[in-house]
mmCIF file of C-alpha atoms in Angstrom:
data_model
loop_
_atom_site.group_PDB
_atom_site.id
_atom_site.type_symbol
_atom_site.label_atom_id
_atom_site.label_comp_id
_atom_site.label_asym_id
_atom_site.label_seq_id
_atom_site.Cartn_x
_atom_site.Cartn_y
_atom_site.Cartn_z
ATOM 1 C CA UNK A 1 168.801 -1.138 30.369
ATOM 2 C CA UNK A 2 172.554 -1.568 29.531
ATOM 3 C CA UNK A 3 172.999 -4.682 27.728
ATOM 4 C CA UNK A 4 176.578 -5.496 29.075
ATOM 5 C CA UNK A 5 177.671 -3.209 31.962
ATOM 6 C CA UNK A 6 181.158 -2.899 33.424
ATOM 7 C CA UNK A 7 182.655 -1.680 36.753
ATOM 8 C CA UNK A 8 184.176 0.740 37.494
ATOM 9 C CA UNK A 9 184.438 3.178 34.308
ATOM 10 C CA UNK A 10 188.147 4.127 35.951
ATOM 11 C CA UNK A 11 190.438 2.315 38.183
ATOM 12 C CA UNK A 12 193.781 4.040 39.380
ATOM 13 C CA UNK A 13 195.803 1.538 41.727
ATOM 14 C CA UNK A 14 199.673 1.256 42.899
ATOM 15 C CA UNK A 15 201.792 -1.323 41.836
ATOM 16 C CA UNK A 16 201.364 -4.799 43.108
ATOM 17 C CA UNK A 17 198.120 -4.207 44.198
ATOM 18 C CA UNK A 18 195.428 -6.873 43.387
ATOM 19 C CA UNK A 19 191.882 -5.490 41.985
ATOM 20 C CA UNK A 20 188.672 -6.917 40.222
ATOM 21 C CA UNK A 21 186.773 -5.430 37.291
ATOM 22 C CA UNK A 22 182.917 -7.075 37.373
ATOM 23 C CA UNK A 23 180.968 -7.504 34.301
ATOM 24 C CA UNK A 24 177.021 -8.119 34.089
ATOM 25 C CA UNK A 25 175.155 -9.553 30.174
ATOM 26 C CA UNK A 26 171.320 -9.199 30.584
ATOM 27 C CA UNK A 27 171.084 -10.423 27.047
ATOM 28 C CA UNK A 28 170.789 -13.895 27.369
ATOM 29 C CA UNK A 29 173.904 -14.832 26.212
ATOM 30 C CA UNK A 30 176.213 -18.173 26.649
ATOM 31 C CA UNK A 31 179.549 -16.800 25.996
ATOM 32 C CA UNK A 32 180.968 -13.478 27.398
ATOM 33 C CA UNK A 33 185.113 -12.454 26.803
ATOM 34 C CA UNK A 34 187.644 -9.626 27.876
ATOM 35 C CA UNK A 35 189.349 -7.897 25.420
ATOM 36 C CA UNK A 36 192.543 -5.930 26.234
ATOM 37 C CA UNK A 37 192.730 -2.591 24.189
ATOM 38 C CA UNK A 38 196.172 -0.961 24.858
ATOM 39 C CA UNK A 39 197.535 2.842 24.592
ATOM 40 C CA UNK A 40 197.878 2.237 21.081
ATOM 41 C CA UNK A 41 194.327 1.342 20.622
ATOM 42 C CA UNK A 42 194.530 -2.744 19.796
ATOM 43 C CA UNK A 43 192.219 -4.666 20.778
ATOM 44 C CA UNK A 44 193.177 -8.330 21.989
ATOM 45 C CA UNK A 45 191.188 -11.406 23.340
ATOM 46 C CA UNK A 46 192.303 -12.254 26.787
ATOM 47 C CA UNK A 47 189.595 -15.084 28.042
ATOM 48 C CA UNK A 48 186.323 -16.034 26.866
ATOM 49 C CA UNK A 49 183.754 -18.078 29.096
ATOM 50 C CA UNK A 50 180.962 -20.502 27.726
ATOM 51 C CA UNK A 51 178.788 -21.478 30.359
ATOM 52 C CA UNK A 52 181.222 -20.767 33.106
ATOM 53 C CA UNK A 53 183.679 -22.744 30.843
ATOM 54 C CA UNK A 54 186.902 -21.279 29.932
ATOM 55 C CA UNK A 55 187.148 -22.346 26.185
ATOM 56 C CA UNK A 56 190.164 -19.804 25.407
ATOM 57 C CA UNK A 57 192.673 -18.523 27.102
ATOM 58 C CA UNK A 58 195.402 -16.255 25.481
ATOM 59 C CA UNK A 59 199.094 -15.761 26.739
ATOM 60 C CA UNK A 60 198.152 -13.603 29.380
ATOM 61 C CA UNK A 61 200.170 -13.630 32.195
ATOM 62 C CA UNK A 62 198.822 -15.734 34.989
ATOM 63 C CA UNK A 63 198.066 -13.139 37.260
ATOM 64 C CA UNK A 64 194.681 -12.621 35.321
ATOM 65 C CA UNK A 65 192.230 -14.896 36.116
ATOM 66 C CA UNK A 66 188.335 -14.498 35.212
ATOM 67 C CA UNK A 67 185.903 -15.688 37.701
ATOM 68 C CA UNK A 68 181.754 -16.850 36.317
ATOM 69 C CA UNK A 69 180.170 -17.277 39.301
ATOM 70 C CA UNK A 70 177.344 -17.749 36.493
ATOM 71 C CA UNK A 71 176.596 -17.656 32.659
ATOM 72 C CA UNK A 72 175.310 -13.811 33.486
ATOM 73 C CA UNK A 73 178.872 -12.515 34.980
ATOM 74 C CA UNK A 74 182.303 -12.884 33.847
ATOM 75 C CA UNK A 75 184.546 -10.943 36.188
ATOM 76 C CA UNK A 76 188.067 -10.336 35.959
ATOM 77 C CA UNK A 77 190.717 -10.389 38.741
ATOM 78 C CA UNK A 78 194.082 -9.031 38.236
ATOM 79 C CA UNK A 79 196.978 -9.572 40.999
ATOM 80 C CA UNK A 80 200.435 -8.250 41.574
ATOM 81 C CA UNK A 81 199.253 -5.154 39.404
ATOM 82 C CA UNK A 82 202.211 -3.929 37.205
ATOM 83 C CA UNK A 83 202.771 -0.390 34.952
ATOM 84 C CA UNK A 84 201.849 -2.631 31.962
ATOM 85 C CA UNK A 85 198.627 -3.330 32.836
ATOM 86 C CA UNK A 86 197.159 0.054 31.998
ATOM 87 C CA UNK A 87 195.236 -0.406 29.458
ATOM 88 C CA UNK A 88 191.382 -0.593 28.810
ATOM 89 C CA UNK A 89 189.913 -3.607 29.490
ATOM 90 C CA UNK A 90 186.605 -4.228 27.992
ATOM 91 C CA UNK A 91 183.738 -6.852 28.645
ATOM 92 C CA UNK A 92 181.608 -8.916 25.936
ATOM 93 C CA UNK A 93 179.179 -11.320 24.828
ATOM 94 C CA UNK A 94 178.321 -12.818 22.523
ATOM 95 C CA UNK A 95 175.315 -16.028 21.612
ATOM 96 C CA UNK A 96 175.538 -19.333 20.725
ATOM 97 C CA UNK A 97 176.335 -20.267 17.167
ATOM 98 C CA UNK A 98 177.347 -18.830 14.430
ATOM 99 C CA UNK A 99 177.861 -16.109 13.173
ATOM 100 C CA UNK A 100 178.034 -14.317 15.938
ATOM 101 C CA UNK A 101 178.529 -10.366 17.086
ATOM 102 C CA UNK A 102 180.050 -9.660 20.357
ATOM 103 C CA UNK A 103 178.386 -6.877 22.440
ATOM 104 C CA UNK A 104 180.719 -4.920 23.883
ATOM 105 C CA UNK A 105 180.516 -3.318 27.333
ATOM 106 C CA UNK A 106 181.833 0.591 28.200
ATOM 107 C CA UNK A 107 185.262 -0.307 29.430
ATOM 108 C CA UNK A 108 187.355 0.391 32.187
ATOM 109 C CA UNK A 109 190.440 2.285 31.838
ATOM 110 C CA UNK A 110 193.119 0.803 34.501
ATOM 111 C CA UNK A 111 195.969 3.349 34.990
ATOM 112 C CA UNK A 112 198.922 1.587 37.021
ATOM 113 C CA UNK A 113 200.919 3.893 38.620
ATOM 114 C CA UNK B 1 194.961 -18.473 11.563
ATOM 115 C CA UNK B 2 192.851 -15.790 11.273
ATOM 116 C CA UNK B 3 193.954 -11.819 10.886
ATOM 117 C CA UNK B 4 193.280 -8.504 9.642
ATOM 118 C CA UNK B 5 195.299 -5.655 8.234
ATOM 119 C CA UNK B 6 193.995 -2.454 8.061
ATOM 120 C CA UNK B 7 195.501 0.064 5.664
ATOM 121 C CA UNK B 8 195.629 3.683 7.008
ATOM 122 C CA UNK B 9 195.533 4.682 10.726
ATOM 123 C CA UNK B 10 194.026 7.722 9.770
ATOM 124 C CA UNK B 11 192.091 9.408 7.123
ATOM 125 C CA UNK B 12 190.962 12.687 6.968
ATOM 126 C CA UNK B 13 187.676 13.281 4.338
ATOM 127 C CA UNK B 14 185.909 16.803 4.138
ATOM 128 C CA UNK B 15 181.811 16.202 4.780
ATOM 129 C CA UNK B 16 179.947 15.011 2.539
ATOM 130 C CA UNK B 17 182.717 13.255 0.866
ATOM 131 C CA UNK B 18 183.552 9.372 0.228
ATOM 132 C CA UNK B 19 184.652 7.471 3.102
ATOM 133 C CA UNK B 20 186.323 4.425 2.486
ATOM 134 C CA UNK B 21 188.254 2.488 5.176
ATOM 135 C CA UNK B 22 190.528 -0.512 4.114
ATOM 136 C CA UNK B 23 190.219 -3.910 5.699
ATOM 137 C CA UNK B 24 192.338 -7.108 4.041
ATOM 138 C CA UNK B 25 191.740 -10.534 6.192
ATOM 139 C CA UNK B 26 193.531 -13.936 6.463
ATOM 140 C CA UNK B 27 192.164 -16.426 7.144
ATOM 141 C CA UNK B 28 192.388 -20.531 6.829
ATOM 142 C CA UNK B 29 188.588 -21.319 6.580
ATOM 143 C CA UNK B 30 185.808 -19.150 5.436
ATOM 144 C CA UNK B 31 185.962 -15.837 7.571
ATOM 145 C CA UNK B 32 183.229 -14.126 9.296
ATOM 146 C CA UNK B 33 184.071 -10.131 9.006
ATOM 147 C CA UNK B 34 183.003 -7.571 11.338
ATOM 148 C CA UNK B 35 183.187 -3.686 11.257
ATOM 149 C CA UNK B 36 183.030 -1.794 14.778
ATOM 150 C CA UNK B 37 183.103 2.121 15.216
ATOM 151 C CA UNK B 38 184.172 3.221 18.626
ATOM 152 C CA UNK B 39 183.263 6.630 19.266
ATOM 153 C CA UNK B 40 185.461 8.782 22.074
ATOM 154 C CA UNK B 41 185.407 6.653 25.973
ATOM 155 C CA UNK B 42 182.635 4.761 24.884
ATOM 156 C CA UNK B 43 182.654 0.844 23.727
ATOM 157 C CA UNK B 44 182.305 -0.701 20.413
ATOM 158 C CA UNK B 45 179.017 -1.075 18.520
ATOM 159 C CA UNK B 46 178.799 -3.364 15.733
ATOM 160 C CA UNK B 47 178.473 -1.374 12.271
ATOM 161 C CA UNK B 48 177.944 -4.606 10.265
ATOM 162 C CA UNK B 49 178.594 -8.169 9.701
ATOM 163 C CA UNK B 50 179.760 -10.377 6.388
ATOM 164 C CA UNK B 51 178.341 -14.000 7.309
ATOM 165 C CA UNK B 52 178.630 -15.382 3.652
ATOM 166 C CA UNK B 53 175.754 -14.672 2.183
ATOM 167 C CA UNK B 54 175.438 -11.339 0.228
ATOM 168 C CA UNK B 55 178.457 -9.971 -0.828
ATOM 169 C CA UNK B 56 177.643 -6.328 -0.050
ATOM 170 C CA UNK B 57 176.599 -5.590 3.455
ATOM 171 C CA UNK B 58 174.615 -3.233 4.474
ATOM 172 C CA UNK B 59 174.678 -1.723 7.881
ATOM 173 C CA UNK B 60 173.342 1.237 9.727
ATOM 174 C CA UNK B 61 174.368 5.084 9.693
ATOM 175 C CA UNK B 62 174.667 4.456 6.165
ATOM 176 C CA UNK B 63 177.699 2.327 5.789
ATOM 177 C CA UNK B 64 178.238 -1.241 3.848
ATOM 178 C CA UNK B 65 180.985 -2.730 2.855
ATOM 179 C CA UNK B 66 181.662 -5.109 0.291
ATOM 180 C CA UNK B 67 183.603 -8.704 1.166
ATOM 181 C CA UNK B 68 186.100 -9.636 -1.796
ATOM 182 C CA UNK B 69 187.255 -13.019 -1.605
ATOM 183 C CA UNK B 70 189.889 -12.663 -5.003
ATOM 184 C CA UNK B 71 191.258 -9.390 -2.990
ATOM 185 C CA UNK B 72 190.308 -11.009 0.569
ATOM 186 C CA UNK B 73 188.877 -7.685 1.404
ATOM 187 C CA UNK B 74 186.298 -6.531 3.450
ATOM 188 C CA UNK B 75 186.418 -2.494 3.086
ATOM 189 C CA UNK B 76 184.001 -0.105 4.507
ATOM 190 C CA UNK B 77 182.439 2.885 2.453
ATOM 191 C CA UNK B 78 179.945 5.517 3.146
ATOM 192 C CA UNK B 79 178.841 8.096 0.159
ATOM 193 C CA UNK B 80 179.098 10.958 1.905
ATOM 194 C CA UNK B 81 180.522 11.625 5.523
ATOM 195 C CA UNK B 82 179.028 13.659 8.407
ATOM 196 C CA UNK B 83 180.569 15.223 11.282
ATOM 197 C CA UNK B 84 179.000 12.588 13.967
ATOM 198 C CA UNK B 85 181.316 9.818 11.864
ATOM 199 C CA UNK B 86 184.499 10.612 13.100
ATOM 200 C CA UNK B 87 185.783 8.009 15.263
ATOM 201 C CA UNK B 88 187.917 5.288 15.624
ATOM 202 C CA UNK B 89 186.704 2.020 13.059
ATOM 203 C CA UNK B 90 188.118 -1.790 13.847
ATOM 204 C CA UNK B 91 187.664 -4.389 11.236
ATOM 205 C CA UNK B 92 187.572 -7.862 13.133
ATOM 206 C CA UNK B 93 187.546 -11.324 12.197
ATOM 207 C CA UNK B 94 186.506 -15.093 13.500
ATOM 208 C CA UNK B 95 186.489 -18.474 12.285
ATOM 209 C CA UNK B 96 183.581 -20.133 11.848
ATOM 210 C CA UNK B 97 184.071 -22.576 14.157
ATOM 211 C CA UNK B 98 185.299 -22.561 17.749
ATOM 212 C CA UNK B 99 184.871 -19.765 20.350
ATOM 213 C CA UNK B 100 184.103 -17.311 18.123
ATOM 214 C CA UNK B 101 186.885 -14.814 19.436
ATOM 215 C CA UNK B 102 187.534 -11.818 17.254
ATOM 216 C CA UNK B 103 190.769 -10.669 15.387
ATOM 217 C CA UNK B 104 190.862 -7.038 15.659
ATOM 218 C CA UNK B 105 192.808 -4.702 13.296
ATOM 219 C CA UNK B 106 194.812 -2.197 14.826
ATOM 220 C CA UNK B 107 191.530 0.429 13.540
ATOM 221 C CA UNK B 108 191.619 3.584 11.727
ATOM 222 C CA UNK B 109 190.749 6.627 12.805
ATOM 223 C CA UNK B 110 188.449 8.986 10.899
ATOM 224 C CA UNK B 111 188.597 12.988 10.814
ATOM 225 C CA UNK B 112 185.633 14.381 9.324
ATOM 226 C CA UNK B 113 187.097 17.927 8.403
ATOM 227 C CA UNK B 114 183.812 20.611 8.054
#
């Protein structure tokens, strides 16, 4: 079983379109994130959820907004889709406590075009 | 504040030769140090983890690394390098308290020349 699984692996879209990338933890865990890794390979926090709590959110435009409809799914809806959101956008989670690793999910590559 | 530099977005080592991988942090409070590989389209998968006990970390495929608080260091080494290492490596850091959100360097990627 796939301890954090994303979807889709690819999503091509127009401009100003609005799309969702779902995320699923079957590990248990209290706190899941999205990271934003760019064409230059950085990775960057964007949101991270603690029992469907936002407890972070980063300087990311407003047209990102995660949705937890519960502790097991952090989704991510982007709106008004622009060329500089291609990127790949990766799930995570992490438990309770510290220290903690972060479990990292596939990805999904969003090319804007 | 917490941060990491990493030294080198590539290196190139023959196999069977000494990887090392450079990591400096900054932090405010006591770090918690991470090294991720991420091999081609795939996610990250935790290599090891400095949590303040033992210096010299251990983790698996062979690697450790060794945390140096008078050089705030956290580099990665491996003795001797095999074809399946070559990837892309991200030092990360987080602060003991709060959300426990990594700090990713910007990750070096490693050639493993036959």
């Amino acid at each position: 079983d796939t301890a954090v699984s994303q979807t889709p692996k690819y999503l091509v879209t127009q401009m100003g379109n609005d799309k969702s990338i779902k995320c699923e933890q079957n590990l248990g865990h209290d706190t899941m994130y999205w990271y934003k890794q760019d064409s230059k390979k950085f990775l960057k926090i964007m949101f991270s959820y603690n029992n469907k709590e936002l407890i972070i959110n980063e300087t990311v435009p407003n047209r990102f907004s995660p949705k937890s409809p519960d502790k097991a799914h952090l989704n991510l809806h982007i709106n008004s889709l622009e060329l500089g959101d291609s990127a790949v956008y990766f799930c995570a989670s992490s438990s309770r406590g510290v220290p903690t690793e972060a479990f990292f999910g596939q990805g999904t590559r969003l090319t804007v075009v | 504040a917490q941060s990491v530099t990493q030294l080198g977005s590539h290196v190139s080592v023959s196999e069977g030769a000494l990887v090392l991988l450079r990591c400096n942090y900054s932090s405010s409070v006591p770090p918690y140090l991470f090294w991720y590989v991420q091999y081609p389209n795939q996610g990250l998968q935790l290599l090891l983890k400095y949590t303040s006990a033992a210096t010299l970390v251990k983790g698996i495929n062979g690697f450790e690394a060794e945390f140096k608080k008078s050089e705030t260091s956290f580099h990665l080494t491996k003795p001797s390098a095999h074809m399946s290492d070559a990837a892309e490596y991200f030092c990360a850091v987080s602060a003991p308290t709060g959300a426990n959100n990594l700090f990713f360097g910007t990750g070096t990627r490693l050639t493993v020349i036959p």
